[in-house]
Amino acid sequence: KINLNNYKLLIFDIDGTLYDQKKLRIRMLIDIALYYFIRPFKFYELKILKIFREEREKRKGYSSDNLNDEQYMWVVEKTKYSIDTVKNVIEKWIFTRPLKYLIKYKYKGLDKLFIYLKNNNIKIGIYSDYPTKTKMEYLKLKADIEIASTDKEINALKPDSKGLLYIINELGIKVDNSLFIGDRESTDGKCGKNAGMDYLIIDKKGKIFEELIR
């Protein structure tokens, strides 16, 4: 039981929180299979994708002075492909191609929830380990502030709480009046704990959004 009126700010993760990530991944696997079936000479790109995800997952809580560039160098060091090659593959399959499917897998109740928050003067923040702005545009959702772990102001992966603390400081809202909503206890949950913030881990079907404003 959560009373939204106890908060002045709700911060949302994106992937797996605002849309059904499992269904998106199945859709993307189909796209990838069809694409490389007729392009076997590009199979090496699958290795780049695999290593990129593995290296990021291994570095939970990692921080640096230039995380955005370093994430690509992790793959370069493992594969010896050029950084331009790595960036192009990641941009295509992780940052761009999935965008057109986001609205299809968007969780029900989000539009009404965002309207409710706006009408009740509750600020909305977005914090993800991956780029946020274009995804929010495709989801047709608007927030007061959108931050990614790779932004120069953050440079730290969850569960480091720097992203959450940055948002509340920018909006001038206390931790006690803020709620972080995510889908993974190991990253989002710990991130909320590290910030000293209330947090909510949603179920895999996102049904909680319809219940929050009842």
Short mmCIF file of C-alpha atoms in Angstrom, two decimals:
data_model
loop_
_atom_site.label_atom_id
_atom_site.label_comp_id
_atom_site.label_asym_id
_atom_site.label_seq_id
_atom_site.Cartn_x
_atom_site.Cartn_y
_atom_site.Cartn_z
CA LYS A 1 0.00 0.00 0.00
CA ILE A 2 1.55 3.25 -1.15
CA ASN A 3 0.01 6.68 -0.69
CA LEU A 4 1.39 8.86 -3.47
CA ASN A 5 0.39 11.99 -1.57
CA ASN A 6 3.19 11.22 0.89
CA TYR A 7 5.70 12.08 -1.85
CA LYS A 8 6.72 15.17 -3.76
CA LEU A 9 8.84 13.27 -6.28
CA LEU A 10 8.62 9.89 -8.03
CA ILE A 11 11.70 8.67 -9.89
CA PHE A 12 11.28 5.89 -12.45
CA ASP A 13 13.71 3.48 -14.02
CA ILE A 14 12.87 2.80 -17.70
CA ASP A 15 13.89 -0.65 -18.96
CA GLY A 16 11.60 -3.27 -17.47
CA THR A 17 9.84 -0.59 -15.43
CA LEU A 18 7.96 1.50 -17.97
CA TYR A 19 7.63 -1.27 -20.55
CA ASP A 20 7.69 -5.07 -20.72
CA GLN A 21 11.36 -5.78 -21.32
CA LYS A 22 10.88 -9.54 -21.72
CA LYS A 23 8.50 -9.08 -24.64
CA LEU A 24 10.79 -6.49 -26.20
CA ARG A 25 13.76 -8.84 -26.00
CA ILE A 26 11.81 -11.61 -27.71
CA ARG A 27 10.84 -9.16 -30.47
CA MET A 28 14.47 -8.07 -30.84
CA LEU A 29 15.72 -11.67 -30.98
CA ILE A 30 13.41 -12.22 -33.94
CA ASP A 31 14.71 -9.08 -35.65
CA ILE A 32 18.32 -10.08 -35.00
CA ALA A 33 17.78 -13.63 -36.28
CA LEU A 34 16.17 -12.40 -39.50
CA TYR A 35 18.87 -9.78 -40.03
CA TYR A 36 21.88 -12.06 -39.58
CA PHE A 37 20.35 -15.09 -41.30
CA ILE A 38 20.99 -13.39 -44.63
CA ARG A 39 24.17 -11.65 -43.43
CA PRO A 40 26.35 -14.41 -41.95
CA PHE A 41 29.43 -12.33 -42.74
CA LYS A 42 28.31 -10.01 -39.92
CA PHE A 43 28.04 -12.65 -37.21
CA TYR A 44 30.91 -10.96 -35.38
CA GLU A 45 28.48 -8.20 -34.40
CA LEU A 46 26.64 -10.67 -32.17
CA LYS A 47 29.83 -11.13 -30.19
CA ILE A 48 30.06 -7.37 -29.70
CA LEU A 49 26.50 -7.22 -28.35
CA LYS A 50 27.06 -10.14 -26.01
CA ILE A 51 30.27 -8.75 -24.54
CA PHE A 52 28.82 -5.25 -24.15
CA ARG A 53 25.99 -6.54 -21.98
CA GLU A 54 28.26 -8.89 -20.02
CA GLU A 55 30.83 -6.21 -19.24
CA ARG A 56 28.20 -3.75 -18.08
CA GLU A 57 26.54 -6.37 -15.90
CA LYS A 58 29.88 -7.24 -14.29
CA ARG A 59 30.47 -3.62 -13.38
CA LYS A 60 27.42 -2.82 -11.27
CA GLY A 61 28.19 0.25 -9.18
CA TYR A 62 31.18 1.16 -11.35
CA SER A 63 32.08 4.84 -11.61
CA SER A 64 34.68 6.77 -13.58
CA ASP A 65 35.39 10.14 -15.18
CA ASN A 66 34.09 9.09 -18.61
CA LEU A 67 31.76 6.12 -18.35
CA ASN A 68 30.16 6.71 -21.74
CA ASP A 69 33.41 6.10 -23.63
CA GLU A 70 34.75 3.46 -21.26
CA GLN A 71 31.77 1.15 -21.82
CA TYR A 72 32.81 0.80 -25.46
CA MET A 73 36.48 0.35 -24.63
CA TRP A 74 35.60 -2.68 -22.48
CA VAL A 75 34.39 -4.35 -25.67
CA VAL A 76 37.32 -3.12 -27.76
CA GLU A 77 39.75 -4.67 -25.27
CA LYS A 78 37.91 -8.01 -25.39
CA THR A 79 37.43 -8.19 -29.16
CA LYS A 80 40.10 -5.96 -30.74
CA TYR A 81 37.49 -4.39 -33.03
CA SER A 82 37.74 -0.64 -33.54
CA ILE A 83 35.81 1.62 -31.23
CA ASP A 84 33.82 2.96 -34.21
CA THR A 85 32.75 -0.56 -35.13
CA VAL A 86 31.70 -1.28 -31.55
CA LYS A 87 29.79 2.00 -31.24
CA ASN A 88 27.93 1.46 -34.51
CA VAL A 89 26.77 -2.04 -33.53
CA ILE A 90 25.67 -0.95 -30.05
CA GLU A 91 23.93 2.13 -31.39
CA LYS A 92 22.00 0.09 -33.93
CA TRP A 93 20.82 -2.83 -31.82
CA ILE A 94 20.65 -1.48 -28.28
CA PHE A 95 19.95 2.24 -28.61
CA THR A 96 18.03 2.64 -31.90
CA ARG A 97 16.31 -0.45 -33.32
CA PRO A 98 14.28 -1.27 -30.17
CA LEU A 99 12.78 2.24 -29.97
CA LYS A 100 9.95 1.62 -32.45
CA TYR A 101 8.61 -1.23 -30.29
CA LEU A 102 8.55 0.60 -26.95
CA ILE A 103 5.06 2.02 -27.29
CA LYS A 104 3.68 -1.46 -28.07
CA TYR A 105 5.07 -2.90 -24.83
CA LYS A 106 4.44 0.13 -22.63
CA TYR A 107 2.74 -0.83 -19.35
CA LYS A 108 -0.90 0.07 -18.88
CA GLY A 109 -1.76 2.79 -16.44
CA LEU A 110 1.36 4.88 -17.00
CA ASP A 111 -0.36 7.68 -18.90
CA LYS A 112 -3.00 8.06 -16.19
CA LEU A 113 -0.36 7.87 -13.47
CA PHE A 114 1.78 10.59 -15.06
CA ILE A 115 -1.29 12.81 -15.47
CA TYR A 116 -2.22 12.21 -11.83
CA LEU A 117 1.28 13.15 -10.66
CA LYS A 118 1.26 16.34 -12.71
CA ASN A 119 -2.19 17.36 -11.49
CA ASN A 120 -1.11 16.81 -7.88
CA ASN A 121 2.17 18.72 -8.22
CA ILE A 122 4.29 15.61 -7.73
CA LYS A 123 7.51 15.87 -9.71
CA ILE A 124 8.60 13.08 -12.07
CA GLY A 125 12.21 11.98 -12.49
CA ILE A 126 13.71 9.37 -14.80
CA TYR A 127 16.92 7.54 -13.98
CA SER A 128 18.30 4.67 -16.05
CA ASP A 129 21.66 3.05 -16.68
CA TYR A 130 20.96 3.60 -20.39
CA PRO A 131 20.11 6.79 -22.36
CA THR A 132 16.68 8.13 -21.43
CA LYS A 133 15.52 11.04 -23.56
CA THR A 134 14.75 9.28 -26.85
CA LYS A 135 13.08 6.37 -25.07
CA MET A 136 10.79 8.75 -23.22
CA GLU A 137 9.85 10.42 -26.50
CA TYR A 138 8.91 7.07 -28.05
CA LEU A 139 6.97 6.11 -24.91
CA LYS A 140 5.17 9.46 -25.18
CA LEU A 141 5.87 10.28 -21.55
CA LYS A 142 7.20 13.53 -20.11
CA ALA A 143 9.21 14.00 -16.95
CA ASP A 144 10.64 16.99 -15.09
CA ILE A 145 14.16 15.60 -15.29
CA GLU A 146 15.75 12.67 -17.16
CA ILE A 147 19.16 11.30 -16.26
CA ALA A 148 21.27 8.34 -17.46
CA SER A 149 24.21 6.76 -15.68
CA THR A 150 26.44 7.60 -18.64
CA ASP A 151 25.63 11.32 -18.53
CA LYS A 152 28.65 13.44 -17.67
CA GLU A 153 26.97 14.65 -14.47
CA ILE A 154 26.70 11.07 -13.18
CA ASN A 155 29.32 8.68 -14.62
CA ALA A 156 28.23 5.87 -12.30
CA LEU A 157 26.22 2.69 -12.81
CA LYS A 158 23.53 1.51 -10.41
CA PRO A 159 23.40 0.64 -7.59
CA ASP A 160 25.63 3.68 -7.03
CA SER A 161 23.09 6.26 -5.87
CA LYS A 162 24.69 9.30 -7.51
CA GLY A 163 21.96 9.50 -10.17
CA LEU A 164 19.13 9.53 -7.64
CA LEU A 165 20.83 12.06 -5.41
CA TYR A 166 21.54 14.27 -8.43
CA ILE A 167 17.85 14.34 -9.32
CA ILE A 168 16.61 15.24 -5.84
CA ASN A 169 19.25 17.94 -5.51
CA GLU A 170 18.36 19.44 -8.89
CA LEU A 171 14.67 19.53 -8.00
CA GLY A 172 15.28 20.65 -4.44
CA ILE A 173 13.29 17.83 -2.89
CA LYS A 174 14.28 15.89 0.22
CA VAL A 175 15.09 12.18 0.13
CA ASP A 176 12.27 11.53 2.63
CA ASN A 177 9.75 12.95 0.15
CA SER A 178 10.96 10.85 -2.79
CA LEU A 179 10.11 7.38 -4.12
CA PHE A 180 12.18 5.37 -6.61
CA ILE A 181 10.36 2.83 -8.79
CA GLY A 182 12.28 0.08 -10.58
CA ASP A 183 12.10 -3.58 -11.57
CA ARG A 184 15.31 -5.14 -10.17
CA GLU A 185 16.09 -5.51 -6.49
CA SER A 186 19.79 -6.08 -7.21
CA THR A 187 20.20 -2.71 -8.94
CA ASP A 188 17.17 -0.45 -8.45
CA GLY A 189 16.40 -1.68 -4.95
CA LYS A 190 19.99 -1.34 -3.77
CA CYS A 191 20.25 2.03 -5.51
CA GLY A 192 17.26 3.27 -3.53
CA LYS A 193 18.71 1.89 -0.30
CA ASN A 194 22.07 3.52 -0.98
CA ALA A 195 20.31 6.86 -1.43
CA GLY A 196 18.31 6.37 1.78
CA MET A 197 15.16 6.60 -0.31
CA ASP A 198 11.86 4.70 -0.30
CA TYR A 199 11.68 2.39 -3.29
CA LEU A 200 9.21 0.11 -5.01
CA ILE A 201 10.05 -2.94 -7.14
CA ILE A 202 7.21 -3.58 -9.60
CA ASP A 203 6.01 -6.97 -10.77
CA LYS A 204 6.93 -8.13 -14.26
CA LYS A 205 3.56 -7.15 -15.72
CA GLY A 206 3.59 -3.61 -14.40
CA LYS A 207 0.08 -3.93 -12.96
CA ILE A 208 1.02 -1.75 -10.01
CA PHE A 209 0.66 1.43 -12.09
CA GLU A 210 -3.07 0.97 -12.45
CA GLU A 211 -3.40 0.32 -8.71
CA LEU A 212 -1.37 3.30 -7.49
CA ILE A 213 -4.03 5.86 -8.39
CA ARG A 214 -7.13 3.89 -7.36
#
